[in-house]
Amino acid sequence: MILEGEHRRSIRRTEDGKGACILDQRKLPWEVKWVELRTAGQAAVAIRDMWTRGAPMIGATAAYGLALALAEDPSDEGLAKGYGLLLETRPTAINLRWALDTVRAEVAGLPPEARAAAAFAKADAIADEDAAMCRSIGEHGLALFRTLHAKHPDRPLNILTHCNAGWLATVDYGTATAPIYLAHDAGIPVHVWVDETRPRNQGALLTAFELKNHGVPHTVIADNAGGLLMMKGQVDAVVVGTDRVTANGDVCNKIGTYLKALAAHDNGVPFYVALPYTTFDPNTATGADIPIEERSAEELTQLSDGQNTVQVTQSPAANPAFDVTPARLVTAYITERGVLDRI
Ligand code: MRU
């Protein structure tokens, strides 16, 4: 990712190697603030309270979190406690469980004194692998974008995306954004319609921040605007990320994704889902079996600029954070293994 003029990753080890450094995404785009996670408890808070977020990034943070838990207590009890603490932070993204399982499997057979160092090394490997997978997603998506652009070479390629499936949500490149960045860098004129993504506004705050940093032309739209734009031929493709894809290909992603898929289907606009295989959950049969996170009603009833908070309704509010797009509405899955009709 390009940040403050430099190529950086969204998560890295602290300089002394004993912790992990993340961006506090609650401050973006107003302030670029790196925070150091020094305990498993801090990692759990950072995930649960969404200092950091996005399925692959949640996984990477949890991996470092389990390493921190083992630095505090490398016993079997310490391993189980750290695993449980981190697993319960957010229920929907499968990368969280995958990363915790991966680190636990790496260290469980080791003597306690060797566990923390091995867990940190595994967390580093998970982060490296995530960056490489996202790069590969970008390369496969780039070929797809070239084909789409060739249909209308006289105008920019218009991509609509929802939430933030960018470098902030991964270790680098993003999933949905990886083809966008690579296409832009390759000279393909790309313009991105950015859904604001109520209630937490990951699109307006985070995706727009990323695209601006990278110099990609973009326009923030209200969540409800996408249908009209598709109807008017102003969207060439919808590309989204995902928190979990089930065995039958159903796609769980940020609330509102399903409505975009319906509108895309009705208007003959291709609907692509970008994901690394760490987001595929073959053990869950269909989207109906995925636990959907219900977040605080205050995310809906209040608006805040980080300093001032205003109440926008006095009525009760419900805040399901994710929805499920049935596999039949997905044109293809853009993965590190290629662009696939079926997962
Ligand atoms: O609640 P969030 O912000 O963690 O939700 C993030 C999303 O829904 C992303 O689209 C998804 O995790 C894919 S990130 C590459």
Tab-separated table of C-alpha atoms and ligand atoms in Angstrom:
chain	number	residue	atom	x	y	z
A	1	MET	CA	0.000	0.000	0.000
A	2	ILE	CA	1.097	3.562	-0.523
A	3	LEU	CA	0.934	5.571	2.680
A	4	GLU	CA	2.657	8.857	3.379
A	5	GLY	CA	4.486	8.395	0.075
A	6	GLU	CA	5.956	5.001	1.021
A	7	HIS	CA	5.041	1.392	0.322
A	8	ARG	CA	3.976	-0.141	3.640
A	9	ARG	CA	1.956	-3.022	4.972
A	10	SER	CA	-1.118	-2.646	7.183
A	11	ILE	CA	0.400	-4.847	9.895
A	12	ARG	CA	4.020	-5.489	10.840
A	13	ARG	CA	6.073	-6.452	13.836
A	14	THR	CA	7.168	-3.733	16.218
A	15	GLU	CA	10.830	-2.758	15.940
A	16	ASP	CA	11.785	-4.848	18.990
A	17	GLY	CA	9.968	-7.837	17.437
A	18	LYS	CA	7.853	-8.361	20.537
A	19	GLY	CA	4.548	-6.921	19.332
A	20	ALA	CA	2.527	-5.984	16.252
A	21	CYS	CA	1.910	-2.553	14.778
A	22	ILE	CA	-1.443	-1.709	13.181
A	23	LEU	CA	-3.188	1.392	11.957
A	24	ASP	CA	-6.006	2.632	14.171
A	25	GLN	CA	-8.624	2.657	11.418
A	26	ARG	CA	-11.129	4.484	13.623
A	27	LYS	CA	-9.046	7.628	13.096
A	28	LEU	CA	-8.909	7.445	9.316
A	29	PRO	CA	-8.942	9.427	7.116
A	30	TRP	CA	-8.385	12.286	9.539
A	31	GLU	CA	-5.307	10.932	11.281
A	32	VAL	CA	-2.766	8.239	10.361
A	33	LYS	CA	-2.091	6.674	13.742
A	34	TRP	CA	-0.052	3.483	14.210
A	35	VAL	CA	-0.644	1.616	17.443
A	36	GLU	CA	1.432	-1.134	19.020
A	37	LEU	CA	-0.276	-4.283	20.265
A	38	ARG	CA	1.748	-5.644	23.178
A	39	THR	CA	-0.706	-8.072	24.787
A	40	ALA	CA	-3.295	-10.575	23.611
A	41	GLY	CA	-5.902	-8.472	25.393
A	42	GLN	CA	-4.952	-5.442	23.302
A	43	ALA	CA	-5.158	-7.496	20.117
A	44	ALA	CA	-8.627	-8.719	21.134
A	45	VAL	CA	-9.841	-5.168	21.784
A	46	ALA	CA	-8.366	-3.967	18.474
A	47	ILE	CA	-10.342	-6.620	16.589
A	48	ARG	CA	-13.578	-6.404	18.582
A	49	ASP	CA	-13.749	-2.605	18.596
A	50	MET	CA	-12.656	-2.408	14.966
A	51	TRP	CA	-9.409	-0.501	15.319
A	52	THR	CA	-8.535	-2.998	12.637
A	53	ARG	CA	-10.979	-4.921	10.468
A	54	GLY	CA	-11.588	-6.772	7.223
A	55	ALA	CA	-11.433	-10.561	7.084
A	56	PRO	CA	-7.749	-11.200	6.180
A	57	MET	CA	-6.544	-8.406	8.456
A	58	ILE	CA	-8.583	-9.773	11.360
A	59	GLY	CA	-6.867	-13.123	10.725
A	60	ALA	CA	-3.367	-11.629	10.664
A	61	THR	CA	-4.017	-9.579	13.819
A	62	ALA	CA	-5.368	-12.651	15.610
A	63	ALA	CA	-2.266	-14.636	14.623
A	64	TYR	CA	-0.026	-12.022	16.272
A	65	GLY	CA	-2.494	-11.886	19.162
A	66	LEU	CA	-2.034	-15.598	19.831
A	67	ALA	CA	1.750	-15.144	19.702
A	68	LEU	CA	1.373	-12.393	22.313
A	69	ALA	CA	-0.781	-14.693	24.450
A	70	LEU	CA	1.991	-17.298	24.339
A	71	ALA	CA	4.607	-14.716	25.268
A	72	GLU	CA	2.519	-14.062	28.383
A	73	ASP	CA	1.765	-17.715	29.178
A	74	PRO	CA	3.154	-20.475	26.934
A	75	SER	CA	1.433	-23.328	28.791
A	76	ASP	CA	-1.402	-25.410	27.298
A	77	GLU	CA	-3.800	-23.362	29.428
A	78	GLY	CA	-2.303	-20.126	28.094
A	79	LEU	CA	-2.703	-21.365	24.537
A	80	ALA	CA	-6.345	-22.343	25.097
A	81	LYS	CA	-7.128	-19.078	26.898
A	82	GLY	CA	-5.556	-16.899	24.194
A	83	TYR	CA	-7.266	-18.885	21.444
A	84	GLY	CA	-10.671	-18.504	23.142
A	85	LEU	CA	-10.201	-14.799	23.878
A	86	LEU	CA	-9.365	-13.990	20.264
A	87	LEU	CA	-11.906	-16.323	18.660
A	88	GLU	CA	-14.837	-14.660	20.369
A	89	THR	CA	-13.963	-11.147	19.158
A	90	ARG	CA	-15.883	-11.255	15.862
A	91	PRO	CA	-18.028	-14.160	14.645
A	92	THR	CA	-18.426	-13.808	10.886
A	93	ALA	CA	-15.051	-13.651	9.115
A	94	ILE	CA	-13.697	-17.206	8.837
A	95	ASN	CA	-10.112	-15.950	8.499
A	96	LEU	CA	-10.105	-15.399	12.257
A	97	ARG	CA	-10.627	-19.076	13.047
A	98	TRP	CA	-8.349	-20.137	10.199
A	99	ALA	CA	-5.449	-18.023	11.474
A	100	LEU	CA	-5.889	-19.135	15.083
A	101	ASP	CA	-6.083	-22.791	14.037
A	102	THR	CA	-2.980	-22.378	11.871
A	103	VAL	CA	-0.889	-20.855	14.670
A	104	ARG	CA	-2.183	-23.325	17.255
A	105	ALA	CA	-1.330	-26.288	15.025
A	106	GLU	CA	2.167	-24.885	14.560
A	107	VAL	CA	2.945	-24.576	18.253
A	108	ALA	CA	0.849	-27.199	20.067
A	109	GLY	CA	3.495	-29.934	19.759
A	110	LEU	CA	6.385	-27.698	20.867
A	111	PRO	CA	7.754	-27.318	24.385
A	112	PRO	CA	6.288	-24.205	26.047
A	113	GLU	CA	9.543	-22.246	25.926
A	114	ALA	CA	9.650	-22.536	22.111
A	115	ARG	CA	6.027	-21.597	21.469
A	116	ALA	CA	6.003	-17.790	21.428
A	117	ALA	CA	8.883	-17.476	18.944
A	118	ALA	CA	7.325	-20.119	16.688
A	119	ALA	CA	3.939	-18.379	16.871
A	120	PHE	CA	5.453	-15.024	15.922
A	121	ALA	CA	7.252	-16.664	12.990
A	122	LYS	CA	3.988	-18.271	11.868
A	123	ALA	CA	2.153	-14.940	12.167
A	124	ASP	CA	4.857	-13.376	9.961
A	125	ALA	CA	4.357	-16.182	7.450
A	126	ILE	CA	0.578	-15.666	7.468
A	127	ALA	CA	1.108	-11.965	6.800
A	128	ASP	CA	3.582	-12.653	3.971
A	129	GLU	CA	1.247	-15.217	2.457
A	130	ASP	CA	-1.709	-12.834	2.616
A	131	ALA	CA	0.196	-10.111	0.792
A	132	ALA	CA	1.280	-12.598	-1.884
A	133	MET	CA	-2.250	-13.961	-2.318
A	134	CYS	CA	-3.724	-10.501	-2.680
A	135	ARG	CA	-1.095	-9.596	-5.262
A	136	SER	CA	-2.043	-12.724	-7.170
A	137	ILE	CA	-5.768	-11.892	-6.898
A	138	GLY	CA	-4.837	-8.547	-8.419
A	139	GLU	CA	-2.997	-10.154	-11.327
A	140	HIS	CA	-5.886	-12.467	-12.175
A	141	GLY	CA	-8.354	-9.615	-11.784
A	142	LEU	CA	-6.205	-7.418	-14.031
A	143	ALA	CA	-6.644	-9.832	-16.935
A	144	LEU	CA	-10.386	-9.705	-16.356
A	145	PHE	CA	-10.371	-5.900	-16.240
A	146	ARG	CA	-8.435	-5.759	-19.528
A	147	THR	CA	-11.191	-7.790	-21.172
A	148	LEU	CA	-13.925	-5.620	-19.664
A	149	HIS	CA	-12.163	-2.420	-20.702
A	150	ALA	CA	-11.699	-3.682	-24.260
A	151	LYS	CA	-15.490	-3.673	-24.641
A	152	HIS	CA	-15.583	0.124	-24.150
A	153	PRO	CA	-12.021	1.325	-24.849
A	154	ASP	CA	-13.123	4.955	-25.256
A	155	ARG	CA	-14.138	5.495	-21.663
A	156	PRO	CA	-12.923	4.605	-18.157
A	157	LEU	CA	-13.774	1.224	-16.723
A	158	ASN	CA	-16.379	1.840	-14.026
A	159	ILE	CA	-16.137	-0.481	-11.025
A	160	LEU	CA	-18.538	-0.346	-8.091
A	161	THR	CA	-17.369	-1.632	-4.709
A	162	HIS	CA	-18.902	-1.938	-1.254
A	163	CYS	CA	-17.324	-1.566	2.188
A	164	ASN	CA	-13.528	-1.690	2.350
A	165	ALA	CA	-11.847	-4.735	0.882
A	166	GLY	CA	-8.643	-2.820	0.353
A	167	TRP	CA	-5.145	-2.828	1.804
A	168	LEU	CA	-6.524	-1.715	5.137
A	169	ALA	CA	-8.586	-4.902	5.255
A	170	THR	CA	-5.658	-7.135	4.282
A	171	VAL	CA	-1.912	-7.076	4.794
A	172	ASP	CA	-1.381	-5.397	1.405
A	173	TYR	CA	-3.135	-4.675	-1.927
A	174	GLY	CA	-6.607	-5.675	-0.720
A	175	THR	CA	-8.844	-8.205	-2.402
A	176	ALA	CA	-11.482	-6.245	-4.346
A	177	THR	CA	-9.056	-3.346	-4.739
A	178	ALA	CA	-6.048	-5.389	-5.887
A	179	PRO	CA	-7.178	-5.549	-9.555
A	180	ILE	CA	-8.113	-1.862	-9.352
A	181	TYR	CA	-4.615	-0.848	-8.202
A	182	LEU	CA	-2.882	-3.090	-10.712
A	183	ALA	CA	-5.114	-1.878	-13.556
A	184	HIS	CA	-4.511	1.745	-12.617
A	185	ASP	CA	-0.750	1.134	-12.465
A	186	ALA	CA	-0.908	-0.623	-15.854
A	187	GLY	CA	-2.480	2.456	-17.447
A	188	ILE	CA	-6.039	1.161	-17.736
A	189	PRO	CA	-8.308	4.093	-16.923
A	190	VAL	CA	-10.330	2.911	-13.913
A	191	HIS	CA	-12.971	4.861	-12.056
A	192	VAL	CA	-14.449	3.474	-8.836
A	193	TRP	CA	-17.935	4.071	-7.461
A	194	VAL	CA	-17.429	3.799	-3.699
A	195	ASP	CA	-20.507	2.839	-1.655
A	196	GLU	CA	-20.417	4.890	1.547
A	197	THR	CA	-21.341	1.682	3.463
A	198	ARG	CA	-23.528	2.740	6.332
A	199	PRO	CA	-23.500	2.527	9.258
A	200	ARG	CA	-19.717	2.572	9.797
A	201	ASN	CA	-18.910	4.174	6.460
A	202	GLN	CA	-15.961	1.953	5.563
A	203	GLY	CA	-16.385	3.014	1.924
A	204	ALA	CA	-16.540	6.770	2.445
A	205	LEU	CA	-13.827	6.787	5.124
A	206	LEU	CA	-11.447	3.959	4.238
A	207	THR	CA	-11.796	2.902	0.597
A	208	ALA	CA	-11.923	6.524	-0.527
A	209	PHE	CA	-8.812	7.246	1.585
A	210	GLU	CA	-6.949	4.358	-0.040
A	211	LEU	CA	-7.950	5.245	-3.592
A	212	LYS	CA	-7.027	8.880	-3.026
A	213	ASN	CA	-3.594	7.853	-1.712
A	214	HIS	CA	-3.024	5.696	-4.767
A	215	GLY	CA	-4.355	8.337	-7.173
A	216	VAL	CA	-7.243	6.239	-8.487
A	217	PRO	CA	-10.223	8.312	-9.716
A	218	HIS	CA	-13.261	7.578	-7.566
A	219	THR	CA	-16.631	8.919	-6.482
A	220	VAL	CA	-18.344	8.211	-3.166
A	221	ILE	CA	-22.041	7.401	-3.536
A	222	ALA	CA	-24.880	6.803	-1.120
A	223	ASP	CA	-25.475	3.106	-0.566
A	224	ASN	CA	-28.788	3.350	-2.377
A	225	ALA	CA	-27.404	4.920	-5.563
A	226	GLY	CA	-25.829	1.826	-7.140
A	227	GLY	CA	-29.055	0.472	-8.661
A	228	LEU	CA	-29.707	3.638	-10.622
A	229	LEU	CA	-26.104	3.805	-11.864
A	230	MET	CA	-26.303	0.204	-13.055
A	231	MET	CA	-29.598	0.879	-14.802
A	232	LYS	CA	-28.004	3.830	-16.622
A	233	GLY	CA	-25.064	1.743	-17.837
A	234	GLN	CA	-22.589	3.549	-15.613
A	235	VAL	CA	-21.229	0.423	-13.914
A	236	ASP	CA	-19.180	-2.131	-15.877
A	237	ALA	CA	-18.711	-4.524	-12.959
A	238	VAL	CA	-19.304	-4.828	-9.241
A	239	VAL	CA	-16.304	-6.170	-7.297
A	240	VAL	CA	-16.583	-6.885	-3.569
A	241	GLY	CA	-14.614	-8.707	-0.901
A	242	THR	CA	-16.040	-11.272	1.480
A	243	ASP	CA	-15.850	-12.452	5.071
A	244	ARG	CA	-16.716	-16.028	4.268
A	245	VAL	CA	-17.636	-18.106	1.226
A	246	THR	CA	-19.388	-21.363	2.065
A	247	ALA	CA	-19.090	-24.781	0.443
A	248	ASN	CA	-21.926	-24.026	-1.995
A	249	GLY	CA	-20.424	-20.668	-3.022
A	250	ASP	CA	-22.675	-18.356	-0.989
A	251	VAL	CA	-20.943	-15.094	-0.136
A	252	CYS	CA	-21.163	-13.379	3.224
A	253	ASN	CA	-20.050	-9.752	3.139
A	254	LYS	CA	-20.834	-6.349	4.592
A	255	ILE	CA	-24.538	-5.591	4.929
A	256	GLY	CA	-25.863	-4.201	1.653
A	257	THR	CA	-23.788	-6.424	-0.613
A	258	TYR	CA	-26.788	-8.640	-1.402
A	259	LEU	CA	-28.810	-5.663	-2.652
A	260	LYS	CA	-25.967	-4.750	-5.014
A	261	ALA	CA	-25.869	-8.308	-6.307
A	262	LEU	CA	-29.620	-8.222	-6.964
A	263	ALA	CA	-29.352	-4.919	-8.806
A	264	ALA	CA	-26.380	-6.210	-10.809
A	265	HIS	CA	-28.280	-9.348	-11.770
A	266	ASP	CA	-31.336	-7.351	-12.853
A	267	ASN	CA	-29.203	-5.073	-15.024
A	268	GLY	CA	-26.863	-7.645	-16.550
A	269	VAL	CA	-23.835	-6.204	-14.730
A	270	PRO	CA	-21.197	-8.817	-13.761
A	271	PHE	CA	-20.837	-9.314	-10.006
A	272	TYR	CA	-17.378	-10.497	-8.884
A	273	VAL	CA	-16.229	-11.599	-5.440
A	274	ALA	CA	-12.512	-11.323	-4.698
A	275	LEU	CA	-11.070	-13.577	-2.015
A	276	PRO	CA	-8.045	-15.542	-0.896
A	277	TYR	CA	-8.719	-19.201	-0.141
A	278	THR	CA	-8.281	-18.417	3.568
A	279	THR	CA	-11.777	-16.882	3.301
A	280	PHE	CA	-13.300	-20.085	1.876
A	281	ASP	CA	-15.055	-22.195	4.498
A	282	PRO	CA	-15.698	-25.686	3.113
A	283	ASN	CA	-16.974	-26.802	6.537
A	284	THR	CA	-20.036	-24.568	6.379
A	285	ALA	CA	-22.606	-25.813	3.892
A	286	THR	CA	-24.498	-22.652	2.957
A	287	GLY	CA	-24.729	-18.982	3.841
A	288	ALA	CA	-27.703	-19.704	6.097
A	289	ASP	CA	-25.298	-21.445	8.499
A	290	ILE	CA	-23.003	-18.419	8.976
A	291	PRO	CA	-23.255	-16.496	12.261
A	292	ILE	CA	-24.122	-12.898	11.376
A	293	GLU	CA	-22.623	-10.347	13.727
A	294	GLU	CA	-25.165	-8.019	15.319
A	295	ARG	CA	-23.395	-4.829	16.318
A	296	SER	CA	-24.363	-2.036	18.648
A	297	ALA	CA	-27.484	-0.048	17.728
A	298	GLU	CA	-25.494	3.092	18.511
A	299	GLU	CA	-23.527	2.642	15.287
A	300	LEU	CA	-26.837	3.491	13.622
A	301	THR	CA	-28.507	5.870	16.024
A	302	GLN	CA	-25.503	8.142	16.478
A	303	LEU	CA	-23.169	9.956	14.129
A	304	SER	CA	-19.703	10.916	15.273
A	305	ASP	CA	-16.727	12.675	13.723
A	306	GLY	CA	-14.454	11.221	16.396
A	307	GLN	CA	-14.923	14.238	18.633
A	308	ASN	CA	-18.584	15.159	18.590
A	309	THR	CA	-21.491	12.739	18.619
A	310	VAL	CA	-25.033	13.548	17.560
A	311	GLN	CA	-28.149	11.419	18.007
A	312	VAL	CA	-29.942	10.907	14.660
A	313	THR	CA	-32.962	8.938	15.876
A	314	GLN	CA	-34.658	8.257	19.167
A	315	SER	CA	-36.157	4.965	17.969
A	316	PRO	CA	-34.834	1.463	18.567
A	317	ALA	CA	-32.416	0.293	15.861
A	318	ALA	CA	-31.180	-3.086	14.574
A	319	ASN	CA	-27.674	-3.421	13.187
A	320	PRO	CA	-26.887	-6.728	11.454
A	321	ALA	CA	-23.369	-6.227	10.075
A	322	PHE	CA	-23.311	-8.741	7.209
A	323	ASP	CA	-25.594	-10.340	4.645
A	324	VAL	CA	-25.418	-13.322	2.351
A	325	THR	CA	-25.398	-13.190	-1.442
A	326	PRO	CA	-26.533	-16.514	-2.929
A	327	ALA	CA	-23.998	-18.199	-5.216
A	328	ARG	CA	-26.403	-17.943	-8.161
A	329	LEU	CA	-25.892	-14.149	-8.211
A	330	VAL	CA	-22.086	-14.388	-8.396
A	331	THR	CA	-20.572	-14.150	-11.885
A	332	ALA	CA	-17.141	-15.384	-10.764
A	333	TYR	CA	-14.741	-15.544	-7.812
A	334	ILE	CA	-11.413	-13.762	-8.274
A	335	THR	CA	-8.900	-15.803	-6.265
A	336	GLU	CA	-5.151	-16.345	-6.092
A	337	ARG	CA	-5.787	-19.532	-8.082
A	338	GLY	CA	-7.526	-17.718	-10.924
A	339	VAL	CA	-10.942	-16.358	-11.867
A	340	LEU	CA	-13.324	-19.202	-11.113
A	341	ASP	CA	-16.973	-19.748	-12.042
A	342	ARG	CA	-17.262	-21.955	-8.977
A	343	ILE	CA	-15.259	-21.956	-5.801
B	1	MRU	O1	-17.050	-5.127	9.489
B	1	MRU	P1	-15.832	-5.076	8.607
B	1	MRU	O2	-15.404	-3.697	8.274
B	1	MRU	O3	-14.719	-5.932	9.162
B	1	MRU	O4	-16.309	-5.753	7.261
B	1	MRU	C1	-15.383	-5.910	6.219
B	1	MRU	C2	-15.980	-6.475	4.995
B	1	MRU	O5	-17.147	-6.775	4.922
B	1	MRU	C3	-15.032	-6.744	3.858
B	1	MRU	O6	-15.656	-6.573	2.632
B	1	MRU	C4	-14.526	-8.185	3.963
B	1	MRU	O7	-14.031	-8.435	5.240
B	1	MRU	C5	-13.477	-8.477	2.955
B	1	MRU	S1	-11.950	-7.681	3.349
B	1	MRU	C6	-10.837	-8.084	2.154
